[in-house]
Amino acid sequence: MNFAIVGCGFIAKKHAEAIKNIKGAKLYAVCDKEPELMQPYVVEHEAEPYTDFEEMLQNPNIDIVNICTPSGSHAILAELAAKYKKHIIVEKPIAMTIEDTDRIIKAATENNIKLAVVHPNRFRPVALKLKEIMDSGKLGEISHALCVVNWNRGQHYYDQSPWRGTKAFDGGVLMNQAIHNLDLLLWYLGNPMEVMSMDATRLRKIEVEDVSTGIIRFESGAIATVQASTTVYPRNYEESITIFGEKGTVKIGGTNALYFKDIIIEGMSEVEALEIKESIEKNPWGTPGHQIILSDMMESIRQDRPPIVTGEDGKTALSVVLNFYKSSKEKRLLTL
Ligand SMILES: NC(=O)c1ccc[n+]([C@@H]2O[C@H](COP(=O)([O-])OP(=O)(O)OC[C@H]3O[C@@H](n4cnc5c(N)ncnc54)[C@H](O)[C@@H]3O)[C@@H](O)[C@H]2O)c1
């Protein structure tokens, strides 16, 4: 199947690498406003370069469009791609408002095309194993969880492009970084019902939050605390999720959440827990999440089934972020 990438910046490289590693996939075309950014893909993949997105969409050989542009531009590009009947893989966050998200989902449904959102952290080996543990019921009733993203994005990170750190195109630590972890939390704990949050712009000169602490109450009754920041000195400090259940406590973490830090489960021996930890440590990154999402898109087209991470999944994670923002602004608890 033929892929086309729009937006040839940082994340496009991961999409191109994934396409290269998938049997039967080709990077057929690329599009960017800046022609020199497309050059590496023209050379390595013999991709056709386009500076005009709509012109690229008119090429009938393109099956799937990967949207890798600033977050605030996803909706307008996705709507257009759907109009030309291209299947869509859109980077996270799916969009920056619920209205834009609904426009994307509606366009995909009306044009009968597949829509996948790139939430790749689900496919880290440790995250998949934790999902298996959660689904097995071994932890019993979940009482609460703790989700932490204490990272560093210096001022130079925000200053590298005009869209970064803006309200309209990027959002702050919740919308850009912690949305990955929120997606995981929702995947593990189910429907969010209530949220409350406090955020601040403490150390970076940006329009959006660089520190945030929020609480989610899930339909199950479990409560999760989410603490996120990009202000940590001098570098990334911790990304983790800890689940506390009546029969177990499990923590995944590290500078990136790639490892089991604790596996304490009723009836599980220390040896067994150690074996699980070590099996993950052998290959903590596993197959890249981008590759899994892209190859799943090809399968979902072939089998005419929904992709592994749907537009609705993207919308749920976004809605928690937006309600955190609203709660913080209005200083009150919100029911979703
Ligand atoms: N899944 C992940 O782990 C992950 C990681 C980083 C970024 N992202 C997401 O990927 C998206 C892009 O981030 P990035 O860091 O690659 O940004 P970037 O600034 O490095 O690249 C964006 C590119 O899009 C191009 N562009 C913008 N508008 C365009 C248009 N209308 N037509 C054609 N080209 C256009 C720009 O010229 C630029 O080259 C964001 O939504 C971001 O949240 C996801």
XYZ file of C-alpha atoms and ligand atoms in Angstrom:
380
model
C 0.000 0.000 0.000
C 1.163 3.507 -0.741
C 1.644 5.972 2.106
C 2.009 9.749 1.872
C 3.324 11.900 4.715
C 2.252 15.499 5.196
C 4.605 17.469 7.446
C 8.243 16.382 7.096
C 9.548 17.521 10.498
C 10.644 15.577 13.581
C 7.998 12.851 13.796
C 7.845 12.195 10.038
C 11.170 10.355 10.377
C 9.531 7.709 12.579
C 6.714 7.266 10.075
C 9.165 6.873 7.185
C 11.273 4.410 9.171
C 8.156 2.398 10.025
C 7.032 2.321 6.380
C 10.497 1.106 5.370
C 10.190 -1.781 7.826
C 6.701 -2.934 6.815
C 6.430 -5.516 4.063
C 4.161 -4.301 1.275
C 4.331 -0.636 2.331
C 5.868 2.183 0.316
C 6.418 5.860 1.070
C 4.962 7.067 -2.200
C 4.747 10.812 -1.617
C 5.663 13.533 0.861
C 4.352 17.040 1.372
C 5.795 20.011 3.223
C 5.671 23.749 2.788
C 9.467 23.703 2.955
C 10.850 21.807 -0.062
C 14.277 21.026 1.455
C 12.645 18.989 4.263
C 11.268 16.549 1.674
C 14.635 15.925 0.034
C 15.810 13.024 2.267
C 12.601 11.098 1.444
C 12.935 11.814 -2.271
C 16.474 10.429 -2.160
C 15.918 7.421 0.118
C 12.361 6.370 -0.800
C 12.013 7.914 -4.269
C 8.932 9.613 -2.828
C 7.152 12.202 -4.974
C 7.481 15.659 -3.341
C 4.548 18.087 -3.145
C 4.369 21.538 -1.611
C 0.595 21.606 -2.150
C -1.349 19.102 -0.037
C -4.484 19.075 -2.181
C -2.422 18.459 -5.307
C -0.856 15.439 -3.581
C -4.287 14.119 -2.601
C -5.317 14.085 -6.259
C -2.763 11.357 -6.924
C -4.886 8.175 -7.198
C -1.969 5.912 -6.239
C -1.936 7.120 -2.626
C -3.882 4.897 -0.205
C -3.003 6.262 3.252
C -2.093 9.777 4.399
C -0.022 10.245 7.571
C -0.689 13.649 9.121
C 2.493 14.844 10.865
C 1.910 18.597 10.965
C 1.451 20.836 14.048
C -1.477 19.614 16.147
C -3.760 22.584 15.474
C -3.650 21.859 11.719
C -4.670 18.169 11.891
C -8.423 18.719 11.416
C -8.327 20.781 8.242
C -5.848 18.397 6.582
C -7.701 15.262 7.730
C -11.023 16.555 6.421
C -9.446 17.214 3.043
C -7.745 13.793 2.943
C -11.076 12.109 3.747
C -12.739 14.036 0.918
C -10.226 12.442 -1.460
C -10.995 9.000 0.064
C -7.543 8.523 1.571
C -7.279 6.495 4.781
C -5.847 8.599 7.597
C -3.217 8.101 10.282
C -3.103 11.247 12.380
C -0.467 12.077 14.967
C -1.488 12.736 18.555
C -3.369 14.730 19.714
C -6.041 13.910 17.133
C -6.930 17.632 17.158
C -7.014 20.425 19.708
C -10.763 20.846 20.165
C -13.708 18.452 20.349
C -15.338 20.317 17.448
C -12.294 19.669 15.229
C -12.158 16.047 16.390
C -15.817 15.525 15.528
C -15.181 17.049 12.090
C -12.412 14.489 11.483
C -14.470 11.523 12.718
C -17.512 12.633 10.692
C -15.444 13.093 7.518
C -13.900 9.633 7.950
C -17.293 7.993 8.532
C -19.044 9.784 5.661
C -16.263 8.948 3.206
C -15.992 5.372 4.460
C -12.269 5.554 5.182
C -10.232 4.255 8.148
C -8.978 6.659 10.791
C -6.202 5.813 13.264
C -4.571 8.016 15.894
C -0.891 7.603 16.814
C -0.792 6.757 20.516
C 2.295 4.537 20.200
C 3.147 4.081 23.897
C 0.460 1.402 24.187
C 2.729 -0.894 22.199
C 5.798 -0.691 24.411
C 6.388 -4.218 25.733
C 5.962 -3.061 29.356
C 2.678 -1.291 28.582
C 1.291 -4.334 26.778
C 2.292 -6.611 29.665
C 0.668 -4.281 32.198
C -2.505 -4.337 30.094
C -2.423 -8.137 30.213
C -2.032 -8.033 34.018
C -4.896 -5.523 34.350
C -7.201 -7.551 32.097
C -6.397 -10.787 33.964
C -8.026 -9.341 37.087
C -5.000 -10.406 39.175
C -4.832 -7.001 40.894
C -8.422 -7.316 42.122
C -10.444 -4.132 42.554
C -8.345 -1.103 41.582
C -8.455 1.576 44.262
C -6.267 4.210 42.641
C -3.405 5.024 40.291
C -0.589 7.527 39.967
C 0.584 8.817 36.598
C 3.759 10.922 36.454
C 5.516 12.721 33.603
C 8.277 14.888 35.026
C 10.325 15.859 32.011
C 12.475 18.656 30.689
C 11.670 20.674 27.614
C 13.911 23.738 27.769
C 13.039 27.125 26.340
C 15.058 26.203 23.214
C 12.561 23.364 22.559
C 9.670 25.813 22.499
C 11.644 28.392 20.530
C 12.591 26.009 17.692
C 9.300 26.557 15.787
C 6.673 29.292 16.095
C 3.845 26.756 16.683
C 5.388 25.205 19.802
C 3.993 26.328 23.130
C 1.006 28.043 21.485
C -2.621 27.584 22.535
C -3.894 27.167 18.997
C -1.337 24.718 17.568
C 0.429 22.870 20.402
C -0.949 23.090 23.941
C 1.233 22.520 26.984
C 2.626 19.496 28.778
C -0.793 17.828 29.006
C -1.740 18.191 25.350
C 1.707 17.468 23.919
C 3.511 15.092 26.289
C 1.198 13.656 28.980
C -1.576 12.819 26.499
C 0.410 9.632 25.829
C 0.157 8.701 29.504
C -3.484 9.735 29.777
C -4.227 7.456 26.841
C -2.544 4.594 28.718
C -4.403 5.368 31.931
C -7.755 5.326 30.111
C -6.792 2.104 28.356
C -6.085 0.509 31.746
C -8.822 2.014 33.893
C -11.770 2.596 31.535
C -14.242 5.446 31.343
C -13.333 8.730 33.018
C -16.300 10.314 34.818
C -15.027 13.338 36.749
C -11.907 15.498 36.624
C -10.343 18.267 38.641
C -7.075 19.989 37.844
C -4.708 22.820 38.583
C -2.067 24.017 36.123
C 0.463 26.794 35.763
C 3.065 28.286 33.461
C 5.976 28.358 35.861
C 9.313 28.463 34.058
C 8.890 28.583 30.269
C 7.871 31.607 28.242
C 4.900 29.987 26.509
C 1.137 30.558 26.206
C 0.316 27.210 27.803
C 0.961 25.167 30.969
C 4.372 23.729 31.806
C 3.170 22.170 35.107
C -0.101 20.386 35.803
C -1.653 18.225 38.507
C -5.063 16.668 38.030
C -7.342 13.974 39.361
C -9.647 11.646 37.429
C -12.469 9.568 38.904
C -13.274 6.566 36.726
C -16.616 4.824 36.242
C -15.242 1.908 38.308
C -14.771 4.266 41.262
C -10.961 4.220 40.970
C -9.185 7.569 41.275
C -6.008 8.562 39.431
C -3.635 11.430 40.070
C -1.853 12.833 37.014
C 1.213 14.974 37.577
C 3.015 16.385 34.547
C 5.668 18.987 33.836
C 8.308 20.046 31.316
C 10.230 22.182 33.822
C 12.392 19.559 35.541
C 16.068 20.455 35.985
C 18.257 19.500 34.194
C 16.775 16.686 32.097
C 13.909 14.175 31.907
C 13.418 12.720 35.387
C 10.527 10.261 35.413
C 7.669 8.848 33.380
C 5.649 6.293 35.320
C 2.281 4.739 36.031
C 1.556 2.949 39.302
C -1.601 0.901 39.714
C -2.808 0.088 43.224
C -5.245 -2.819 43.454
C -6.661 -4.815 46.385
C -4.398 -7.758 45.472
C -1.424 -6.049 43.917
C 0.745 -3.010 43.240
C 2.435 -2.615 39.881
C 4.626 0.268 38.743
C 6.030 0.871 35.269
C 8.591 3.622 35.023
C 12.053 4.952 34.295
C 13.081 8.184 32.606
C 10.741 6.805 29.979
C 8.126 4.314 31.192
C 9.828 1.293 29.674
C 10.426 -0.973 32.660
C 8.605 -2.683 35.494
C 9.768 -1.017 38.714
C 7.533 -3.098 40.993
C 5.387 -6.175 40.476
C 3.842 -7.238 43.753
C 0.855 -9.503 43.152
C -0.947 -11.886 45.519
C 0.110 -15.448 44.710
C 2.981 -14.413 42.429
C 6.447 -15.435 43.609
C 9.374 -13.015 43.588
C 11.059 -15.268 41.027
C 8.077 -15.031 38.691
C 7.943 -11.234 39.092
C 11.670 -11.025 38.377
C 11.260 -13.148 35.247
C 8.596 -10.768 33.936
C 10.831 -7.741 34.689
C 13.830 -9.326 32.974
C 11.881 -10.401 29.904
C 10.952 -6.728 29.338
C 14.479 -5.456 30.042
C 15.890 -7.620 27.226
C 14.152 -5.443 24.604
C 12.392 -2.511 26.314
C 11.379 -0.627 23.143
C 10.168 -3.706 21.231
C 8.702 -3.098 17.795
C 8.204 0.677 17.416
C 4.636 1.753 18.165
C 4.516 3.715 14.922
C 5.291 0.568 12.956
C 2.549 -1.371 14.753
C -0.025 1.362 14.121
C 0.916 1.733 10.448
C 0.930 -1.977 9.710
C -2.347 -2.375 11.633
C -3.852 0.309 9.378
C -2.981 -1.831 6.342
C -4.616 -4.854 7.996
C -7.678 -2.855 9.011
C -8.153 -1.814 5.358
C -7.692 -5.391 4.117
C -10.055 -6.836 6.718
C -12.423 -3.864 6.743
C -12.331 -3.520 10.539
C -11.574 -0.558 12.833
C -7.885 0.258 13.434
C -6.173 -0.613 16.707
C -6.326 3.001 18.025
C -9.469 4.706 16.743
C -10.550 8.317 16.347
C -12.846 7.792 19.347
C -9.838 6.721 21.465
C -8.064 9.920 20.410
C -11.173 11.903 21.330
C -11.426 10.398 24.834
C -7.814 11.261 25.682
C -8.260 14.758 24.244
C -11.446 15.296 26.198
C -9.631 14.592 29.493
C -6.927 17.115 28.554
C -9.512 19.764 27.630
C -11.498 19.163 30.813
C -8.311 19.447 32.880
C -7.752 22.841 31.241
C -11.338 23.886 31.892
C -11.271 22.696 35.503
C -8.063 24.573 36.136
C -9.410 27.757 34.554
C -12.803 27.622 36.271
C -11.405 26.246 39.553
C -14.018 23.482 39.842
C -14.667 19.756 39.483
C -16.157 18.746 36.118
C -18.354 15.796 35.128
C -17.455 14.456 31.706
N 3.606 10.232 18.601
C 4.670 10.858 19.083
O 5.420 10.291 19.877
C 4.948 12.275 18.644
C 6.204 12.840 18.892
C 6.458 14.136 18.421
C 5.456 14.839 17.768
N 4.233 14.281 17.582
C 3.131 15.030 16.911
O 3.469 15.166 15.527
C 3.014 16.424 15.042
C 4.203 17.167 14.415
O 5.212 17.361 15.374
P 6.754 17.549 14.943
O 7.509 17.580 16.215
O 7.113 16.579 13.891
O 6.686 19.038 14.320
P 7.725 19.736 13.337
O 7.553 21.210 13.516
O 9.088 19.143 13.514
O 7.195 19.326 11.885
C 5.984 19.785 11.338
C 6.169 19.954 9.835
O 4.896 20.226 9.244
C 5.095 21.153 8.161
N 3.792 21.754 7.877
C 3.050 22.533 8.686
N 1.869 22.839 8.109
C 1.857 22.224 6.901
C 0.910 22.152 5.830
N -0.273 22.764 5.922
N 1.234 21.431 4.732
C 2.426 20.800 4.655
N 3.362 20.836 5.637
C 3.079 21.535 6.744
C 6.154 22.104 8.677
O 6.807 22.776 7.643
C 7.087 21.134 9.442
O 8.125 20.661 8.606
C 2.372 17.138 16.229
O 0.990 16.929 16.196
C 2.972 16.443 17.442
O 2.129 16.467 18.572
C 3.972 13.012 17.995
